[in-house]
mmCIF file of C-alpha atoms in Angstrom:
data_model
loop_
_atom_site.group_PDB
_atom_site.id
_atom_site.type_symbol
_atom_site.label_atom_id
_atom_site.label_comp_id
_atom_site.label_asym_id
_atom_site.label_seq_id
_atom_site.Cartn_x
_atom_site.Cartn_y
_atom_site.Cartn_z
ATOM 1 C CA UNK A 475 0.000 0.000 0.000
ATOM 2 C CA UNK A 476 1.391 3.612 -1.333
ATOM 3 C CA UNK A 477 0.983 5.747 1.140
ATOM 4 C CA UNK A 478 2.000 8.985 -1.017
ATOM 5 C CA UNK A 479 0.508 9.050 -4.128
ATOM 6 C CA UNK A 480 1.760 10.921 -6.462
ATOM 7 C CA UNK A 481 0.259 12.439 -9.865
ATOM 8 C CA UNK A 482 0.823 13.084 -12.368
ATOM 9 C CA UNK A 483 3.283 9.901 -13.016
ATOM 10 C CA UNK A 484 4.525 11.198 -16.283
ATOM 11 C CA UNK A 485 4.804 14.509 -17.629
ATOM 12 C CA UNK A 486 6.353 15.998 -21.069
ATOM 13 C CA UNK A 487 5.670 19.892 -21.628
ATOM 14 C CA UNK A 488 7.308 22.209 -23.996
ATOM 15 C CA UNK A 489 9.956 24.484 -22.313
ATOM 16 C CA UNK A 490 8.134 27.907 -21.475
ATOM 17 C CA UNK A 491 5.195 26.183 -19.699
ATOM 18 C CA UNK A 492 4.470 25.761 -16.605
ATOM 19 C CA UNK A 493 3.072 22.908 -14.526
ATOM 20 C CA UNK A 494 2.171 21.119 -11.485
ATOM 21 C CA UNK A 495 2.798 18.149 -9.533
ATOM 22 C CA UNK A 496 0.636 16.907 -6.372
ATOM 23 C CA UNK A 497 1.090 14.331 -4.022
ATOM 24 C CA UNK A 498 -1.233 12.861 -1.807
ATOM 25 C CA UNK A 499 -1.965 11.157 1.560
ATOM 26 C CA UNK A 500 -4.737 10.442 3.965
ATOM 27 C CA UNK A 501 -2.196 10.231 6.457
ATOM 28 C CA UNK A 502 -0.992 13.557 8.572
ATOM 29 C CA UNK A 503 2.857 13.957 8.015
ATOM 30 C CA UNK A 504 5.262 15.908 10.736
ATOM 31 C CA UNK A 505 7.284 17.203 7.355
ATOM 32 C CA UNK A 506 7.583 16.934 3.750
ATOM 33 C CA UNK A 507 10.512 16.705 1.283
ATOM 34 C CA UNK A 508 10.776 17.228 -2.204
ATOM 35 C CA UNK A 509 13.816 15.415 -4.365
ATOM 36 C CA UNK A 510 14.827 15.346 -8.022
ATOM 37 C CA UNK A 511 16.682 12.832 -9.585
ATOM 38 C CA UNK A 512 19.014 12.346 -12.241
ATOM 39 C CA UNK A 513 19.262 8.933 -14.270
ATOM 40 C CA UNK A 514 22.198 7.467 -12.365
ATOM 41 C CA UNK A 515 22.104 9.444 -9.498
ATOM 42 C CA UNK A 516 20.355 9.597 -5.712
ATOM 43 C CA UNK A 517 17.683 11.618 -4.938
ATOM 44 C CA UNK A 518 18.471 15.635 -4.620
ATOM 45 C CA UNK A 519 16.969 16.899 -1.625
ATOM 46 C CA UNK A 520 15.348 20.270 -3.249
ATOM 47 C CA UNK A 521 12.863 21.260 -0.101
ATOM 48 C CA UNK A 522 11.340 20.744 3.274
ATOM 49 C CA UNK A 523 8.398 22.061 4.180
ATOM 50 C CA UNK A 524 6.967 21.433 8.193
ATOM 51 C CA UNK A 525 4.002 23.930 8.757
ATOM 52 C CA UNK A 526 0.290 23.323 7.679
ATOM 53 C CA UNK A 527 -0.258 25.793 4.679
ATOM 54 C CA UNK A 528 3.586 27.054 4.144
ATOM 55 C CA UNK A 529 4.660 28.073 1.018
ATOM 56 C CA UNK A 530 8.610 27.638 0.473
ATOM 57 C CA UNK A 531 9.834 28.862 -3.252
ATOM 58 C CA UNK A 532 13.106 28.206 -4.842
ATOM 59 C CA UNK A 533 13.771 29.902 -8.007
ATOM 60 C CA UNK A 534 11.220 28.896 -10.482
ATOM 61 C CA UNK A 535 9.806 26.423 -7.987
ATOM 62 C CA UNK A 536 6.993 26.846 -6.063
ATOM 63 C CA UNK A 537 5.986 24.001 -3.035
ATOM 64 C CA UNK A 538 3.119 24.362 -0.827
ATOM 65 C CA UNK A 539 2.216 22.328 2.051
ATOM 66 C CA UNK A 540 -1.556 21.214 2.835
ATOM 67 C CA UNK A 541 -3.380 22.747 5.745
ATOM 68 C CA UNK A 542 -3.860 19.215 7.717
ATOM 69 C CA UNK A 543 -0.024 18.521 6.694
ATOM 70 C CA UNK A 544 -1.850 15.464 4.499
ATOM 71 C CA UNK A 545 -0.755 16.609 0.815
ATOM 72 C CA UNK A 546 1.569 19.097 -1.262
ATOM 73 C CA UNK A 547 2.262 20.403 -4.476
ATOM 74 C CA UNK A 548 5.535 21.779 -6.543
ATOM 75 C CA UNK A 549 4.087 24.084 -9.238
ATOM 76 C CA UNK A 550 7.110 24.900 -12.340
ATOM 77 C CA UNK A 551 7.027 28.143 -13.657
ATOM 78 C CA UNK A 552 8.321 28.389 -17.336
ATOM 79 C CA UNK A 553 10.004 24.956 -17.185
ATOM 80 C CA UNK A 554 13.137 24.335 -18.689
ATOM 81 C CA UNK A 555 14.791 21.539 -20.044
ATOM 82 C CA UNK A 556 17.322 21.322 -17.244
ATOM 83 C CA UNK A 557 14.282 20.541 -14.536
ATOM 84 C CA UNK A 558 14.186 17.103 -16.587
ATOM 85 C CA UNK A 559 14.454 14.482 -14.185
ATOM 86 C CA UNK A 560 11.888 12.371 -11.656
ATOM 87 C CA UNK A 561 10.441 14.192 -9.007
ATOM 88 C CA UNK A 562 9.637 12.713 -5.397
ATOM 89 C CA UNK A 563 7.587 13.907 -2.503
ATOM 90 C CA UNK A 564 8.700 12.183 0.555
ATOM 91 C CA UNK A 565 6.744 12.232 4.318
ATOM 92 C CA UNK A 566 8.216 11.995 7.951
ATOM 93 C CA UNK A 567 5.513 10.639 10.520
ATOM 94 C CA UNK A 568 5.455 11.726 13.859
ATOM 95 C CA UNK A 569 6.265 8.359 15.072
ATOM 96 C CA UNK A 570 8.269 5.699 12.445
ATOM 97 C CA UNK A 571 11.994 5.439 11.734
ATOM 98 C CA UNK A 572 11.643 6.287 7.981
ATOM 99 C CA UNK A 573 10.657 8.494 5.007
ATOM 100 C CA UNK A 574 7.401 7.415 3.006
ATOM 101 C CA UNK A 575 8.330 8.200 -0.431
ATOM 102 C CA UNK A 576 5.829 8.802 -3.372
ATOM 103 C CA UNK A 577 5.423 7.118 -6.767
ATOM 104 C CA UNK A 578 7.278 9.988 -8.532
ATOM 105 C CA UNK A 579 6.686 11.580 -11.388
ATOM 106 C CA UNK A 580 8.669 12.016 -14.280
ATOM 107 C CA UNK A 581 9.154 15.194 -16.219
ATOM 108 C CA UNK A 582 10.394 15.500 -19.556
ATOM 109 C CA UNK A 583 11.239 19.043 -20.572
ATOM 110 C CA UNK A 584 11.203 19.824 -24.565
ATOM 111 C CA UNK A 585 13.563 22.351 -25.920
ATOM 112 C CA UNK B 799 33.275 13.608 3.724
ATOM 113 C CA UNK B 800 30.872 16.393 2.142
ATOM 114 C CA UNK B 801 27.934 14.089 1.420
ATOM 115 C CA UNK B 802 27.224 10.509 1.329
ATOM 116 C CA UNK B 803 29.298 8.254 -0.136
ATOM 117 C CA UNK B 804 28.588 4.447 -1.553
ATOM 118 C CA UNK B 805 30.519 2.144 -3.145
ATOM 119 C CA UNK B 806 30.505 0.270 -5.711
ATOM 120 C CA UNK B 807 28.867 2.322 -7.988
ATOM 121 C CA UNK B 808 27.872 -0.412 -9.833
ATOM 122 C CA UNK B 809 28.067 -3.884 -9.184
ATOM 123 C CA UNK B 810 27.214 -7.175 -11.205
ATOM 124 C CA UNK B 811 27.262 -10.529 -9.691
ATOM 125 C CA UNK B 812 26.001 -13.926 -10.910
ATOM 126 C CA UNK B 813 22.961 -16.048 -8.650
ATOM 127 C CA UNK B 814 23.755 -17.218 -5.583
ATOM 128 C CA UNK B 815 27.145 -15.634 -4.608
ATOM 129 C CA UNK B 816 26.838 -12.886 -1.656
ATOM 130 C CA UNK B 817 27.362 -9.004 -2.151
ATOM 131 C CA UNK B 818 28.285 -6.779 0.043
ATOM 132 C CA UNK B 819 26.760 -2.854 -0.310
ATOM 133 C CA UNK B 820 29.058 -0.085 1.811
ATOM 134 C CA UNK B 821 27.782 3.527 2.499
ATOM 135 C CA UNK B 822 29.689 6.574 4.258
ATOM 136 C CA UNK B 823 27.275 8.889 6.231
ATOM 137 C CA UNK B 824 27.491 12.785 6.387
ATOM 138 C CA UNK B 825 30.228 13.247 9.015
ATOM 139 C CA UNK B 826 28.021 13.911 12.462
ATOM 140 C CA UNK B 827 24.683 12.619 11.083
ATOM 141 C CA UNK B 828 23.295 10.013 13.423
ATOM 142 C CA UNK B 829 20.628 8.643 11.604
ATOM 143 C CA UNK B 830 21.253 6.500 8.347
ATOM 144 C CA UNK B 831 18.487 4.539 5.894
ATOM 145 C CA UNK B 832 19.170 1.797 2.942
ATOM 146 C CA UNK B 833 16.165 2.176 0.735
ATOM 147 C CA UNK B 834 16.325 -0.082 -2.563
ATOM 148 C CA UNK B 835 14.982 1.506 -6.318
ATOM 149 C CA UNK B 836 13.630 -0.993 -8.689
ATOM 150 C CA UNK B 837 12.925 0.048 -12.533
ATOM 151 C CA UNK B 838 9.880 2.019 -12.884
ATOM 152 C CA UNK B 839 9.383 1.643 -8.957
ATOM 153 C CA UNK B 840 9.363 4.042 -5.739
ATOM 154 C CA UNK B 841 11.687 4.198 -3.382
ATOM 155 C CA UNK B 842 11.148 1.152 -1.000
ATOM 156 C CA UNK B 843 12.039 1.341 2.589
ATOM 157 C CA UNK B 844 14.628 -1.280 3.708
ATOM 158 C CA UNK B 845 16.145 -0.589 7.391
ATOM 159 C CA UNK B 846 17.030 2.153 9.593
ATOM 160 C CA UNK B 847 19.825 2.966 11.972
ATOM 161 C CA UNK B 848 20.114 5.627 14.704
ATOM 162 C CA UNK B 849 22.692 6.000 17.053
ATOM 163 C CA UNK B 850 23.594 3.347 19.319
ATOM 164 C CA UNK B 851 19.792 1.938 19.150
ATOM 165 C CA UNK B 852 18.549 -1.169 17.758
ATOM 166 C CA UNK B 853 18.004 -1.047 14.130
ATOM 167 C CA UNK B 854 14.088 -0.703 12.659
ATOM 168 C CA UNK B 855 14.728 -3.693 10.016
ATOM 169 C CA UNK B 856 11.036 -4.085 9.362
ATOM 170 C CA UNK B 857 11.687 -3.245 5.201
ATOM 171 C CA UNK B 858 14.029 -6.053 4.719
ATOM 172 C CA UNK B 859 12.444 -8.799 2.308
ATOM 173 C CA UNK B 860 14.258 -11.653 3.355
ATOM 174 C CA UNK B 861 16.777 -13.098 5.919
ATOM 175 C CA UNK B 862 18.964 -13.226 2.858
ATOM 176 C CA UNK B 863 19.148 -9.418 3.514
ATOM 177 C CA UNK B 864 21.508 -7.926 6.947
ATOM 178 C CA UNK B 865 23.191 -4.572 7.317
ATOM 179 C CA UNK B 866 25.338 -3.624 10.048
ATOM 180 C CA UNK B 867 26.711 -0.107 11.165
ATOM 181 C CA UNK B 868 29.602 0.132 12.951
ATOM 182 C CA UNK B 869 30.694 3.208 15.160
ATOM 183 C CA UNK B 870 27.683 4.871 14.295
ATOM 184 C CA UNK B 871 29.510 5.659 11.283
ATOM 185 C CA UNK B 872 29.725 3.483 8.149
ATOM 186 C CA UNK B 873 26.681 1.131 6.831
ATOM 187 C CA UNK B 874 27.347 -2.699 5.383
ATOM 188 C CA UNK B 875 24.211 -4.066 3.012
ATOM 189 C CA UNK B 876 24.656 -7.503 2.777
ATOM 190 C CA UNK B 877 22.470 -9.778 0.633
ATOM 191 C CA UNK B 878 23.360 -13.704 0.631
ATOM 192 C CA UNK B 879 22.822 -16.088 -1.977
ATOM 193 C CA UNK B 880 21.481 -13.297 -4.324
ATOM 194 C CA UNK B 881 18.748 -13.735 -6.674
ATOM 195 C CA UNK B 882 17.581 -11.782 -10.200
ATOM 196 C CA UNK B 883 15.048 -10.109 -8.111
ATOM 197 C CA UNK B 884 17.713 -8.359 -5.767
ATOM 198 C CA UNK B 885 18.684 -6.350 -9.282
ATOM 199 C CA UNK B 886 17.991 -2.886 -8.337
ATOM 200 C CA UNK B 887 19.578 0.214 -7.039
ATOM 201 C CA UNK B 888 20.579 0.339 -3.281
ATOM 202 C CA UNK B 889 20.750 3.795 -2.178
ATOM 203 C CA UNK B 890 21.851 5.004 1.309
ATOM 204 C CA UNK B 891 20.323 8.264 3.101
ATOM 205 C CA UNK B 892 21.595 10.113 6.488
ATOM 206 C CA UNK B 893 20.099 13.355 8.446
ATOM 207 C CA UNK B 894 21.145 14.874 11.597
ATOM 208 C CA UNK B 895 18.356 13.480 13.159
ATOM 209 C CA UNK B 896 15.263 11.294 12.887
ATOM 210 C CA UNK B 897 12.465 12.310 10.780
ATOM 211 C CA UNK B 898 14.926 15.482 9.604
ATOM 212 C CA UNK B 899 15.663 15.785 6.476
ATOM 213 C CA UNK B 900 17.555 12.932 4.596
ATOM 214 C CA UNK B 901 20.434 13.638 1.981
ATOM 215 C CA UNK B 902 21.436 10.403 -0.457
ATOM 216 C CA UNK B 903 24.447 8.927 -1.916
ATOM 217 C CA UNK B 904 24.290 8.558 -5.576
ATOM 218 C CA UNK B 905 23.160 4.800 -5.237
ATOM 219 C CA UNK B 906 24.864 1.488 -5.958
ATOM 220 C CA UNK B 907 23.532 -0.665 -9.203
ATOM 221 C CA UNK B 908 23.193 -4.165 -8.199
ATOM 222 C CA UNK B 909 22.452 -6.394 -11.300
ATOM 223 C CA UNK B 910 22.265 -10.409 -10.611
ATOM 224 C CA UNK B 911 22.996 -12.342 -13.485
#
């Protein structure tokens, strides 16, 4: 059982547009991460986010946290080609030793 | 070292012999995860170490599967009489402390042949 879903699972936009990735929980998460990764590489931690409803923005990238600390979002403004790559959300409980990750989604960036 | 470090990078061994999976922590970071990445899969949770505590190894699939951490410091993945299944990418994750944020070595390729 997922516990983070994530959607979309695959996305390919043309570079200029912007877009948005969710991920989802019933489940109430102490904090949130964000990674990208590269084919051959780990995870990139990009963000953490620990407050109900805070907005954190890096760049061109936007990440919100829900209310109930349940869900999030990364929202792309005017992608690029270099934000190809897989993105995952990833959720701290407030008890449990480890990180539930999501089911990723992978962006494709056309030039 | 600056971040986490595994080695091999890559590794490919044939059915049934035993391979063993080493990561290097963040200097100071007490808490340190082995997660394993199959194609086209999420990241799946395999066991946890923090400090001098026991370790959570509720994600391991098998008893073929152990890791050990000694000093606190550097992780050991071991996987005994591996199968075709085990082919996937072992990647190691530390953070200062538990349920903090987690920072990754660049993964080790396992491929069973």
């Amino acid at each position: 059982t997922q516990l983070l879903e994530q959607s979309p699972q695959f996305l390919s936009i043309q570079e200029g547009e912007n877009l948005t990735v969710y991920c989802n929980s019933s489940s109430v998460f102490s904090s949130l991460q964000w990674y990208r990764q590269e084919p051959g590489e780990g995870p990139v931690l990009l963000v953490t986010v620990v407050t109900g409803g805070e907005v954190k923005k890096l760049k061109r990238l936007t990440f919100q946290f829900g209310d109930a600390r349940k869900d999030s979002s990364l929202h792309i403004t005017a992608a690029q080609p270099g934000d190809t790559g897989l993105y995952l959300c990833a959720g701290a409980r407030v008890t449990g030793n480890q990180f539930y990750f999501g089911t990723g989604t992978s962006l494709t960036v056309i030039p | 070292g600056a971040g986490v470090s595994q080695s091999p990078s890559n590794k490919v061994t044939e059915k049934g012999k035993d391979v063993e999976l080493r990561c290097d922590p963040i200097s100071g970071h007490t808490a340190l995860y082995w997660y394993r990445q199959s194609l086209g899969q999420g990241l799946e949770f395999l066991i946890y170490f923090q400090g001098n505590s026991a370790p959570d190894k509720s994600g391991l699939p098998s008893d073929r599967f152990s890791a050990e951490r000694t000093g606190g410091s550097v992780s050991t993945l071991t996987i005994q009489r591996t199968q075709q299944e085990d082919s996937a990418v072992y990647l190691c994750a530390s953070s200062s402390q538990p349920n903090t944020e987690a920072f990754f070595g660049q993964g080790t390729r396992l491929t069973v042949v």
